[in-house]
XYZ file of C-alpha atoms in Angstrom:
367
model
C -0.105 -0.087 -0.063
C 2.781 2.414 0.898
C 4.668 1.504 -2.022
C 1.710 2.249 -4.450
C 0.075 5.265 -2.547
C 2.902 6.736 -0.380
C 0.525 9.093 1.281
C -2.242 6.376 1.562
C -4.830 8.672 0.128
C -4.567 7.701 -3.504
C -4.059 11.235 -4.736
C -0.966 10.192 -6.594
C 0.260 6.857 -7.697
C 3.860 5.972 -7.337
C 4.843 4.706 -10.900
C 8.041 3.279 -9.490
C 6.041 1.158 -7.154
C 3.917 -0.108 -9.921
C 6.889 -0.796 -12.072
C 8.458 -2.819 -9.117
C 5.331 -5.124 -9.011
C 5.018 -5.303 -12.772
C 8.552 -6.532 -13.156
C 8.076 -9.088 -10.226
C 4.828 -10.345 -11.663
C 6.120 -10.652 -15.131
C 9.335 -12.463 -13.962
C 7.194 -15.008 -11.875
C 5.008 -15.748 -14.758
C 8.022 -16.154 -16.958
C 9.272 -18.771 -14.496
C 5.933 -20.585 -14.415
C 4.974 -19.077 -11.006
C 1.320 -18.298 -10.600
C 1.012 -15.053 -8.488
C -1.323 -14.822 -5.523
C -1.155 -11.210 -4.450
C -1.876 -9.963 -0.931
C -2.947 -6.300 -0.685
C -2.453 -5.864 2.875
C 0.147 -7.693 5.144
C 0.179 -5.003 7.938
C 2.085 -2.320 5.946
C -0.164 0.681 6.635
C 0.960 4.021 5.081
C 2.070 6.006 7.980
C 0.174 9.218 6.835
C -3.155 7.228 7.334
C -2.150 6.560 10.854
C -1.059 10.203 11.465
C -4.062 11.761 9.903
C -7.094 9.605 10.378
C -5.846 7.107 13.123
C -5.263 4.207 10.727
C -7.741 1.146 11.143
C -9.674 2.991 13.855
C -11.287 5.294 11.454
C -14.190 4.244 9.252
C -12.655 6.494 6.380
C -9.971 3.830 5.868
C -12.595 1.577 4.240
C -12.785 3.969 1.333
C -8.938 4.562 1.139
C -8.397 0.682 1.120
C -10.826 0.371 -1.715
C -9.199 2.987 -3.887
C -5.786 1.268 -3.262
C -7.193 -2.053 -4.158
C -8.793 -0.720 -7.303
C -5.355 0.755 -8.404
C -3.853 -2.799 -7.985
C -6.714 -4.612 -9.826
C -6.298 -2.036 -12.681
C -2.598 -2.286 -12.830
C -1.961 -5.950 -12.227
C -5.364 -7.782 -12.648
C -4.619 -8.731 -16.314
C -2.039 -11.212 -14.828
C -3.042 -11.663 -11.252
C -6.007 -13.913 -10.978
C -5.928 -14.471 -7.264
C -6.236 -11.663 -4.738
C -6.025 -11.709 -0.942
C -7.324 -8.442 0.542
C -5.975 -8.663 4.187
C -3.619 -11.039 5.756
C -4.302 -12.021 9.470
C -6.644 -9.272 10.612
C -6.651 -10.440 14.162
C -2.787 -9.715 14.406
C -3.528 -5.998 13.394
C -6.354 -5.870 15.828
C -4.740 -7.495 18.732
C -0.980 -6.830 18.325
C -1.225 -3.426 16.910
C -4.174 -1.902 18.657
C -4.538 -4.197 21.717
C -1.069 -5.309 23.045
C 0.817 -2.694 21.079
C 3.790 -4.768 20.024
C 3.086 -4.239 16.249
C 2.964 -0.987 14.486
C 1.574 1.435 15.072
C 2.329 0.384 18.548
C 0.007 2.695 20.355
C -1.305 0.526 23.123
C -3.530 2.694 25.338
C -5.416 -0.215 26.839
C -8.624 0.981 25.257
C -10.810 -2.242 25.186
C -12.930 -1.120 22.124
C -9.975 -0.405 19.739
C -9.080 -3.920 18.582
C -12.766 -4.534 17.891
C -13.116 -1.104 15.907
C -9.931 -2.134 13.920
C -11.431 -5.482 13.117
C -14.698 -4.080 12.112
C -13.102 -1.671 9.648
C -10.950 -4.526 8.143
C -13.960 -6.570 7.413
C -15.725 -3.659 5.769
C -12.460 -2.861 3.814
C -12.272 -6.383 2.703
C -15.941 -6.248 1.569
C -15.418 -2.908 -0.283
C -12.320 -4.172 -2.200
C -14.368 -7.375 -3.276
C -17.284 -5.008 -4.355
C -15.030 -2.891 -6.494
C -13.448 -6.025 -8.087
C -16.922 -7.568 -8.861
C -18.339 -4.333 -10.377
C -15.335 -3.146 -12.348
C -12.988 -5.927 -13.133
C -14.384 -9.475 -12.713
C -16.169 -9.721 -15.959
C -13.039 -8.769 -18.002
C -10.256 -10.257 -15.719
C -12.157 -13.317 -14.372
C -10.216 -13.353 -11.063
C -11.112 -14.326 -7.448
C -10.754 -12.450 -4.275
C -10.293 -13.979 -0.792
C -9.633 -13.076 2.813
C -6.844 -14.791 4.893
C -7.533 -15.667 8.572
C -5.015 -17.147 10.872
C -6.259 -19.880 13.350
C -4.864 -22.271 15.808
C -7.007 -25.300 16.356
C -8.847 -25.189 19.854
C -8.785 -28.633 21.338
C -11.099 -29.115 24.395
C -9.244 -30.045 27.643
C -11.884 -32.491 28.504
C -15.329 -33.790 27.737
C -16.892 -31.515 30.252
C -19.420 -29.129 28.878
C -17.668 -26.063 30.012
C -14.414 -27.054 28.378
C -16.164 -27.982 24.996
C -17.977 -24.498 25.202
C -14.604 -22.745 25.948
C -12.858 -24.334 22.965
C -15.867 -23.332 20.729
C -15.510 -19.726 22.132
C -11.926 -19.749 21.219
C -12.868 -20.505 17.603
C -15.522 -17.875 17.537
C -12.855 -15.298 18.755
C -10.378 -16.462 16.140
C -12.309 -17.349 12.974
C -15.952 -16.365 13.617
C -14.951 -12.741 14.250
C -13.957 -12.199 10.795
C -15.995 -14.891 8.703
C -19.389 -14.888 10.430
C -20.199 -11.157 9.436
C -19.513 -12.138 5.686
C -21.330 -15.500 5.801
C -24.181 -14.597 8.372
C -24.375 -10.767 8.641
C -23.092 -10.405 12.176
C -20.448 -11.413 14.796
C -20.657 -14.695 16.657
C -23.310 -14.682 19.502
C -20.525 -15.581 21.939
C -18.720 -12.360 21.106
C -21.783 -10.259 21.246
C -22.551 -11.430 24.857
C -19.036 -11.111 26.153
C -17.766 -8.027 24.398
C -20.990 -6.108 24.554
C -20.921 -2.426 23.738
C -17.248 -2.550 22.634
C -18.285 -4.698 19.608
C -19.536 -2.270 16.840
C -22.709 -2.849 15.102
C -23.324 -3.490 11.364
C -25.966 -1.169 9.598
C -28.143 -2.721 6.912
C -25.859 -0.990 4.466
C -22.958 -2.748 5.824
C -24.538 -6.143 5.711
C -25.573 -5.561 2.072
C -21.978 -4.680 1.281
C -20.591 -7.774 3.111
C -23.046 -10.341 1.886
C -21.287 -13.143 -0.032
C -18.271 -10.932 -0.466
C -15.624 -13.821 -0.588
C -14.580 -16.140 -3.326
C -12.175 -18.209 -1.187
C -10.956 -18.423 2.484
C -7.223 -18.353 3.029
C -6.268 -20.247 6.169
C -2.784 -19.652 7.794
C -2.350 -22.386 10.316
C 0.695 -23.324 12.303
C -0.259 -24.974 15.595
C -2.863 -26.001 18.117
C -3.723 -25.479 21.677
C -5.578 -27.226 24.455
C -8.436 -25.010 25.759
C -10.227 -25.190 29.033
C -12.810 -23.044 30.838
C -11.244 -20.382 32.910
C -13.927 -18.470 34.989
C -11.256 -16.102 36.585
C -8.993 -14.957 33.858
C -5.476 -13.460 34.530
C -5.890 -9.626 35.490
C -2.735 -8.749 33.500
C -4.216 -10.013 30.125
C -5.861 -7.535 27.758
C -9.548 -7.233 27.669
C -9.828 -9.566 24.481
C -8.288 -12.511 26.340
C -10.039 -11.748 29.591
C -13.563 -11.840 27.928
C -12.933 -15.245 26.460
C -12.471 -16.893 29.924
C -10.376 -19.644 28.453
C -7.190 -21.311 29.676
C -4.913 -21.819 26.775
C -2.158 -24.520 27.225
C 0.081 -26.842 25.403
C -0.034 -29.773 27.874
C -2.526 -32.376 28.561
C -3.680 -32.854 32.056
C -1.136 -35.538 32.568
C 1.754 -33.262 31.703
C 2.372 -34.459 28.198
C 2.942 -31.915 25.336
C 0.342 -31.709 22.659
C 3.155 -31.919 20.118
C 6.943 -31.507 19.482
C 8.179 -27.769 19.657
C 9.800 -26.066 16.760
C 12.048 -23.117 17.328
C 9.410 -20.562 18.290
C 8.073 -20.918 21.758
C 4.374 -20.838 20.459
C 4.877 -23.397 17.594
C 4.021 -26.973 18.397
C 3.818 -29.528 15.758
C 0.307 -30.906 15.720
C -0.693 -32.137 12.122
C -4.051 -33.297 13.221
C -5.011 -29.824 14.373
C -4.955 -28.625 10.638
C -7.427 -31.425 9.611
C -9.798 -30.488 12.269
C -9.629 -26.752 11.446
C -10.243 -27.268 7.777
C -13.240 -29.551 8.695
C -14.563 -26.940 11.075
C -14.461 -24.268 8.265
C -16.076 -26.716 5.829
C -18.963 -27.551 8.048
C -19.615 -24.068 9.510
C -19.325 -22.027 6.180
C -21.147 -24.225 3.682
C -17.971 -26.017 2.259
C -16.246 -22.781 0.852
C -13.176 -22.881 -1.420
C -10.195 -23.111 0.955
C -6.488 -22.459 0.367
C -3.875 -23.074 3.084
C -2.087 -19.775 2.633
C 0.641 -20.456 5.329
C 1.912 -23.434 7.043
C 5.460 -24.257 8.209
C 7.848 -24.479 11.006
C 11.144 -22.674 12.064
C 14.570 -23.527 13.110
C 16.593 -21.445 15.498
C 19.346 -19.411 13.742
C 22.782 -20.554 15.111
C 25.798 -18.897 13.682
C 28.094 -21.480 15.245
C 26.287 -24.540 13.768
C 27.637 -26.184 10.575
C 25.351 -25.691 7.588
C 25.131 -29.381 7.167
C 23.276 -29.601 10.431
C 20.586 -27.322 8.899
C 20.526 -29.151 5.564
C 19.921 -32.437 7.248
C 16.320 -31.169 7.568
C 14.387 -34.290 8.899
C 12.292 -32.365 11.422
C 10.909 -30.122 8.603
C 10.506 -33.007 6.281
C 8.397 -34.921 8.893
C 6.455 -31.588 9.576
C 5.463 -31.176 6.036
C 4.675 -34.916 5.615
C 2.353 -34.572 8.598
C 0.763 -31.422 7.713
C 0.237 -32.045 3.935
C -1.022 -35.425 4.973
C -3.574 -33.849 7.184
C -4.833 -31.574 4.344
C -5.190 -34.751 2.171
C -7.299 -36.339 4.879
C -9.501 -33.220 5.080
C -10.026 -33.322 1.245
C -11.026 -36.979 1.731
C -13.470 -35.903 4.267
C -15.043 -33.569 1.739
C -13.422 -30.271 2.287
C -12.816 -28.145 -0.953
C -9.172 -27.368 -0.522
C -7.685 -25.946 -3.744
C -4.084 -25.176 -2.912
C -1.363 -25.298 -0.135
C 1.442 -22.678 0.496
C 4.402 -23.638 2.693
C 5.827 -20.818 4.739
C 8.226 -20.180 3.404
C 10.132 -20.862 0.270
C 13.468 -19.203 1.732
C 14.496 -18.201 5.235
C 13.470 -14.559 5.339
C 13.008 -11.540 7.670
C 10.344 -12.918 9.948
C 8.632 -9.765 11.313
C 9.500 -8.972 14.903
C 11.765 -11.929 15.162
C 13.988 -10.741 12.187
C 16.477 -13.227 10.995
C 16.584 -15.192 14.132
C 14.093 -17.744 13.018
C 14.520 -19.852 9.902
C 11.189 -20.937 8.244
C 12.747 -21.590 4.796
C 12.477 -24.793 2.910
C 15.720 -23.399 1.181
C 18.443 -22.422 3.688
C 19.810 -18.954 3.192
C 23.483 -18.429 4.176
C 23.364 -14.756 5.526
C 27.009 -14.843 6.413
C 28.504 -15.587 3.028
C 26.061 -13.746 0.745
């Protein structure tokens, strides 16, 4: 967004930015790679944060639609699969809730993450609307929304733990998909978030209705979820109202799966099958792409490269998870594609170069 419209407002398009993507798209196609383009992966133009307050302003819906239109117009003759927004929950919680992602303005305002989410849903719908009205007939592409979700496995057969796990899925997936499919947020969110959860007008509902061609699922891991009537006071409001205990160990102390390098990433292939099946059942068997799935190694400058290249843990990870996708397809889910995260070791957001998710090892030391 900031490369195409540096001011965020769409008053002037940056031709160098357009040329950058044209060159990239053409090169990919020349090499037999089919591009799936993401419009927003957390790179908000600074001017929009400064002037309107970023995702907290309803004006951003209109600005996002203008930006999406510029991309469809410039690249849509070659790009046939578009993703509007990547992992909206991360923007909501980590940018406007915890404050560890940009813009990092954590003021502890309970309503802000939900407001940011509300505007992301409407921005997604507005972009799809523009595509269908102005470009689809000629370009014939598809537009989807990418949601990240850990599987929530109930801690026990008790009704309260089952309900807690269901709540956890509502607060991850339902938050962004229920409005598009059913016209409103999940009932569990309405009950618990109350006045902090914005309301959709009839006009909003009309805009959102059926505004999705596919669901992109980013999935890495699973958690055991139990009921927690007394949440931790240090947690932000978003976690407190869920009243859940989120753990990676069964009651006997056994881990749910082997740990990768990141503290949060446990290897639980069956969790992906369950997540896909859940989506297929709840949202009328939509087209699904697994848009991210992978595991990381810890960077270790002193380790010999051979140690990294003998990549058995990652090989087993992908065998397990791709196998889980195959099982979900056999169960009847309409999964059309799978993207490994990631092709190369890369700059992993806040973790920088310390975590290696690549199928291909990058030697940072020797160029």
